[in-house]
Amino acid sequence: MTSKGHFITFEGIDGSGKSTQARMLADRLREEGHDVVLTREPGGSPGAEEIRALVLQGDPDRWSAETELLLFTAARRDHMERLIQPAIDAGQIVICDRFADSTRMYQGLSRGDLRSKVDVLHDLMIAREPDLTILIDMDPAQGLARAKGRQGVEERFEDFGADLQKKMRAGFLALATEFSDRFRTIDGARAINNVATDVHATTMAHLASSD
Ligand code: ADP
Ligand code: TYD
C-alpha cells in the first residue's frame, strides 16, 4: 500500500521507551496496511550486530570516544547499505530505534566535544538523515530506573550514570531545535498507550505531509 519509502527514527535517553514505542508504531502501521521494516542501532544487519556486542559489552572505558565513533559509524554504514537504503528504495517504511543523532550525543558530547568529528564522518560515510525523528523526552532519573530494571549485559553506557543522562537529555532537546524540520518531541513520562497515541498521530501527520 505504501508507494514512497520513509525513514523514521526514535531517539532519547536510555529507558525513555524508544524500543517499546518503535515496536508499537510498527505493529499499528502494519495493521493499517503499511509495509514496515523495524530495526535498531547499533545493529540491524548481521555485521552491525557483531559490532554491537563490541561496543555495548565490557568496561565503560574499553574504547576511547574516537574509536567508538569509528565502530558505530562502521556499523551504521553496513546497516544502511544492506537494510535501510534497499528498504527505502523498495517503498517501505523503515522505523529505526536510534540512529546518527545518538552518535551526535553519546560520542559527540559524552567525553569532550567531538561533535565536529561526528558530523564530518557522518557526511563522508552515511550522508543521509531520517525523514522524521521522534524524540521521546523524559526525566533521566526515571529513564535510568527503567533501563536498570532490564539487567542485561549491555551496560557500558548505562554505567555512565545519572549525570551523563542529564547531559544527554539536554543535548537531545538542543538537537530537536537544531533539526526542527525533522524532529518531533513527545513527552515519554506518561502511560505507554498515551505516548503511543501521540507517536502514531505524529507519524500520520508526517506521512500525510510528504505524500
Ligand atoms: P528504551 O528503548 O528507550 O531504552 P524501553 O522501551 O526498552 O526503552 O523501555 C524501558 C523499560 O521501561 C521497559 O521495561 C519498558 O517496558 C518500560 N516502559 C516503556 N515505556 C514505559 C512507560 N510509558 N511507562 C512505564 N514503563 C515504560
Ligand atoms: P540501546 O540498545 O538503544 O539502549 P537503550 O535501550 O538503553 O536506549 O542503545 C545502547 C546504547 O548505545 C545506548 O546507551 C546509547 C549507545 N549508542 C551510542 O553511544 N552511539 C550510537 O551511535 C548509538 C546508536 C547508540
Short mmCIF file of C-alpha atoms and ligand atoms in Angstrom, two decimals:
data_model
loop_
_atom_site.label_atom_id
_atom_site.label_comp_id
_atom_site.label_asym_id
_atom_site.label_seq_id
_atom_site.Cartn_x
_atom_site.Cartn_y
_atom_site.Cartn_z
CA MET A 1 0.00 0.00 0.00
CA THR A 2 2.93 2.34 0.71
CA SER A 3 4.42 3.64 -2.50
CA LYS A 4 7.05 6.07 -1.25
CA GLY A 5 9.76 5.00 1.19
CA HIS A 6 10.09 6.71 4.57
CA PHE A 7 12.81 6.70 7.18
CA ILE A 8 11.65 7.27 10.76
CA THR A 9 13.95 7.19 13.79
CA PHE A 10 13.38 7.14 17.55
CA GLU A 11 15.80 8.95 19.85
CA GLY A 12 16.06 9.67 23.55
CA ILE A 13 17.92 8.69 26.68
CA ASP A 14 18.24 5.08 27.86
CA GLY A 15 14.98 3.76 29.25
CA SER A 16 12.78 6.50 27.77
CA GLY A 17 10.62 3.94 25.97
CA LYS A 18 12.01 4.11 22.42
CA SER A 19 12.03 0.36 21.79
CA THR A 20 8.53 -0.04 23.20
CA GLN A 21 7.18 2.83 21.09
CA ALA A 22 9.03 1.78 17.92
CA ARG A 23 7.53 -1.71 18.20
CA MET A 24 4.00 -0.40 18.89
CA LEU A 25 4.19 2.02 15.96
CA ALA A 26 5.41 -0.74 13.63
CA ASP A 27 2.56 -3.05 14.74
CA ARG A 28 -0.07 -0.38 14.26
CA LEU A 29 1.17 0.74 10.84
CA ARG A 30 1.24 -2.90 9.69
CA GLU A 31 -2.35 -3.35 10.90
CA GLU A 32 -3.21 -0.31 8.80
CA GLY A 33 -1.69 -1.99 5.73
CA HIS A 34 1.74 -0.36 5.51
CA ASP A 35 4.87 -2.26 4.61
CA VAL A 36 7.15 -1.69 7.63
CA VAL A 37 10.72 -2.65 8.50
CA LEU A 38 11.53 -2.35 12.22
CA THR A 39 15.21 -2.17 13.03
CA ARG A 40 17.65 -0.76 15.60
CA GLU A 41 21.13 0.64 16.15
CA PRO A 42 23.76 -0.26 16.94
CA GLY A 43 22.94 -3.33 14.87
CA GLY A 44 20.18 -4.10 12.40
CA SER A 45 22.31 -6.13 9.96
CA PRO A 46 24.40 -9.23 10.77
CA GLY A 47 27.73 -7.36 10.59
CA ALA A 48 26.43 -4.42 12.59
CA GLU A 49 25.04 -6.77 15.27
CA GLU A 50 28.57 -8.16 15.71
CA ILE A 51 29.88 -4.63 16.21
CA ARG A 52 27.02 -4.04 18.70
CA ALA A 53 28.46 -6.67 21.03
CA LEU A 54 31.87 -4.98 20.85
CA VAL A 55 30.59 -1.53 21.75
CA LEU A 56 27.95 -2.36 24.34
CA GLN A 57 29.64 -5.04 26.42
CA GLY A 58 32.64 -4.73 28.71
CA ASP A 59 34.14 -1.95 30.79
CA PRO A 60 32.90 1.63 30.31
CA ASP A 61 36.49 2.65 29.39
CA ARG A 62 37.02 -0.21 26.93
CA TRP A 63 37.15 2.21 23.95
CA SER A 64 38.07 5.85 23.56
CA ALA A 65 35.32 8.12 22.26
CA GLU A 66 37.13 8.34 18.89
CA THR A 67 37.40 4.56 18.47
CA GLU A 68 33.78 4.20 19.47
CA LEU A 69 32.78 6.77 16.87
CA LEU A 70 34.51 4.70 14.16
CA LEU A 71 32.85 1.48 15.35
CA PHE A 72 29.35 3.00 15.49
CA THR A 73 29.85 4.56 12.06
CA ALA A 74 31.11 1.26 10.59
CA ALA A 75 28.03 -0.50 11.99
CA ARG A 76 25.76 2.22 10.58
CA ARG A 77 27.34 2.07 7.14
CA ASP A 78 26.71 -1.70 6.95
CA HIS A 79 23.15 -1.29 8.25
CA MET A 80 22.49 1.48 5.71
CA GLU A 81 23.92 -0.42 2.74
CA ARG A 82 22.30 -3.75 3.48
CA LEU A 83 18.98 -2.96 5.10
CA ILE A 84 17.87 0.67 5.37
CA GLN A 85 18.55 2.04 1.89
CA PRO A 86 17.25 -1.03 0.00
CA ALA A 87 14.04 -0.93 2.08
CA ILE A 88 13.51 2.79 1.44
CA ASP A 89 14.15 2.22 -2.27
CA ALA A 90 11.54 -0.56 -2.23
CA GLY A 91 8.97 1.90 -0.83
CA GLN A 92 8.89 0.54 2.72
CA ILE A 93 8.59 2.50 5.96
CA VAL A 94 11.81 1.96 7.92
CA ILE A 95 11.48 2.51 11.68
CA CYS A 96 14.86 2.59 13.41
CA ASP A 97 15.42 2.60 17.18
CA ARG A 98 18.31 5.12 17.43
CA PHE A 99 20.42 6.42 14.53
CA ALA A 100 23.03 9.14 13.89
CA ASP A 101 21.57 11.57 16.44
CA SER A 102 22.62 9.08 19.14
CA THR A 103 26.21 9.30 17.86
CA ARG A 104 25.97 13.12 17.88
CA MET A 105 25.04 12.81 21.56
CA TYR A 106 26.89 9.83 23.01
CA GLN A 107 30.18 10.08 21.10
CA GLY A 108 29.85 13.79 20.27
CA LEU A 109 29.12 15.01 23.78
CA SER A 110 29.76 12.45 26.49
CA ARG A 111 33.55 12.68 26.74
CA GLY A 112 34.65 16.05 25.43
CA ASP A 113 33.40 17.85 22.37
CA LEU A 114 33.73 15.54 19.36
CA ARG A 115 30.64 16.81 17.56
CA SER A 116 32.53 18.22 14.56
CA LYS A 117 34.32 14.88 14.00
CA VAL A 118 30.99 13.08 14.26
CA ASP A 119 29.49 15.38 11.64
CA VAL A 120 32.45 15.06 9.24
CA LEU A 121 32.38 11.27 9.43
CA HIS A 122 28.61 11.22 9.02
CA ASP A 123 28.76 13.39 5.90
CA LEU A 124 31.54 11.24 4.46
CA MET A 125 30.18 7.77 5.22
CA ILE A 126 26.41 7.98 5.79
CA ALA A 127 25.20 11.23 4.20
CA ARG A 128 21.53 10.59 5.00
CA GLU A 129 19.26 11.99 7.69
CA PRO A 130 15.90 10.49 8.71
CA ASP A 131 12.70 11.99 7.25
CA LEU A 132 11.17 12.09 10.74
CA THR A 133 12.84 11.76 14.16
CA ILE A 134 10.65 11.15 17.20
CA LEU A 135 12.34 12.26 20.42
CA ILE A 136 10.88 10.54 23.47
CA ASP A 137 11.72 13.04 26.20
CA MET A 138 11.68 12.31 29.90
CA ASP A 139 13.33 12.80 33.27
CA PRO A 140 16.70 10.98 33.30
CA ALA A 141 16.24 9.53 36.82
CA GLN A 142 13.05 7.82 35.68
CA GLY A 143 14.68 6.61 32.44
CA LEU A 144 17.70 5.20 34.26
CA ALA A 145 15.49 3.33 36.75
CA ARG A 146 13.59 1.77 33.85
CA ALA A 147 16.80 0.88 31.96
CA LYS A 148 18.44 -0.64 35.05
CA GLY A 149 15.33 -2.78 35.57
CA ARG A 150 16.31 -4.71 32.44
CA GLN A 151 19.55 -6.11 33.97
CA GLY A 152 21.24 -7.27 30.77
CA VAL A 153 24.89 -7.49 29.73
CA GLU A 154 24.74 -4.34 27.54
CA GLU A 155 25.54 -1.89 30.31
CA ARG A 156 28.55 0.13 29.14
CA PHE A 157 26.56 3.33 28.63
CA GLU A 158 24.10 2.79 31.45
CA ASP A 159 27.14 2.58 33.77
CA PHE A 160 27.99 6.20 32.94
CA GLY A 161 25.20 7.13 35.37
CA ALA A 162 22.73 9.89 36.04
CA ASP A 163 24.92 12.91 35.19
CA LEU A 164 25.53 11.68 31.66
CA GLN A 165 21.82 11.01 31.18
CA LYS A 166 21.04 14.60 32.24
CA LYS A 167 23.54 15.93 29.73
CA MET A 168 22.09 13.65 27.05
CA ARG A 169 18.55 14.83 27.71
CA ALA A 170 19.56 18.47 27.33
CA GLY A 171 21.60 17.57 24.25
CA PHE A 172 18.71 15.78 22.56
CA LEU A 173 16.41 18.75 23.21
CA ALA A 174 19.04 21.02 21.65
CA LEU A 175 19.26 18.72 18.61
CA ALA A 176 15.47 18.91 18.26
CA THR A 177 15.87 22.68 17.91
CA GLU A 178 18.85 22.39 15.57
CA PHE A 179 16.98 19.97 13.26
CA SER A 180 13.49 21.30 13.88
CA ASP A 181 12.33 20.35 10.38
CA ARG A 182 12.52 16.62 11.10
CA PHE A 183 12.37 16.36 14.93
CA ARG A 184 9.13 15.98 16.89
CA THR A 185 9.37 15.81 20.71
CA ILE A 186 6.92 13.68 22.69
CA ASP A 187 6.58 13.53 26.50
CA GLY A 188 7.56 9.97 27.45
CA ALA A 189 6.71 10.22 31.16
CA ARG A 190 3.14 9.04 30.66
CA ALA A 191 1.28 5.74 30.29
CA ILE A 192 2.58 3.66 27.37
CA ASN A 193 -0.69 3.89 25.41
CA ASN A 194 -0.90 7.68 25.71
CA VAL A 195 2.64 8.06 24.39
CA ALA A 196 1.80 5.61 21.57
CA THR A 197 -1.26 7.63 20.55
CA ASP A 198 0.90 10.76 20.13
CA VAL A 199 3.62 8.83 18.28
CA HIS A 200 1.04 7.47 15.83
CA ALA A 201 -0.59 10.88 15.27
CA THR A 202 2.81 12.49 14.68
CA THR A 203 3.72 9.78 12.17
CA MET A 204 0.43 10.07 10.31
CA ALA A 205 0.88 13.84 10.06
CA HIS A 206 4.34 13.28 8.61
CA LEU A 207 3.15 10.66 6.10
CA ALA A 208 0.28 12.90 5.00
CA SER A 209 2.55 15.91 4.53
CA SER A 210 5.14 14.05 2.47
CA ASP A 211 2.87 12.09 0.10
P1 ADP B 1 14.47 2.41 25.59
O1 ADP B 1 14.40 1.60 24.32
O2 ADP B 1 14.26 3.86 25.37
O3 ADP B 1 15.68 2.13 26.42
P2 ADP B 1 12.34 0.61 26.50
O4 ADP B 1 11.23 0.73 25.52
O5 ADP B 1 13.24 -0.58 26.41
O6 ADP B 1 13.22 1.97 26.48
O7 ADP B 1 11.70 0.73 27.94
C1 ADP B 1 12.48 0.55 29.12
C2 ADP B 1 11.62 -0.13 30.19
O8 ADP B 1 10.57 0.75 30.59
C3 ADP B 1 10.94 -1.40 29.70
O9 ADP B 1 10.89 -2.32 30.75
C4 ADP B 1 9.54 -0.94 29.30
O10 ADP B 1 8.59 -1.96 29.42
C5 ADP B 1 9.29 0.18 30.30
N1 ADP B 1 8.46 1.27 29.73
C6 ADP B 1 8.48 1.77 28.47
N2 ADP B 1 7.62 2.79 28.32
C7 ADP B 1 7.05 2.98 29.53
C8 ADP B 1 6.04 3.89 30.04
N3 ADP B 1 5.48 4.83 29.26
N4 ADP B 1 5.70 3.78 31.32
C9 ADP B 1 6.28 2.83 32.12
N5 ADP B 1 7.20 1.93 31.73
C10 ADP B 1 7.58 2.00 30.44
P1 TYD B 2 20.06 0.89 23.01
O1 TYD B 2 20.10 -0.59 22.88
O2 TYD B 2 19.09 1.63 22.20
O3 TYD B 2 19.88 1.22 24.56
P2 TYD B 2 18.63 1.69 25.35
O4 TYD B 2 17.51 0.72 25.01
O5 TYD B 2 19.10 1.57 26.76
O6 TYD B 2 18.30 3.07 24.96
O7 TYD B 2 21.48 1.52 22.76
C1 TYD B 2 22.55 1.06 23.52
C2 TYD B 2 23.48 2.17 23.89
O8 TYD B 2 24.26 2.56 22.75
C3 TYD B 2 22.81 3.42 24.41
O9 TYD B 2 23.27 3.65 25.73
C4 TYD B 2 23.31 4.51 23.51
C5 TYD B 2 24.51 3.92 22.81
N1 TYD B 2 24.74 4.44 21.45
C6 TYD B 2 25.84 5.24 21.22
O10 TYD B 2 26.61 5.54 22.13
N2 TYD B 2 26.08 5.71 19.96
C7 TYD B 2 25.28 5.40 18.92
O11 TYD B 2 25.53 5.84 17.76
C8 TYD B 2 24.13 4.56 19.15
C9 TYD B 2 23.23 4.19 18.02
C10 TYD B 2 23.91 4.10 20.44
#
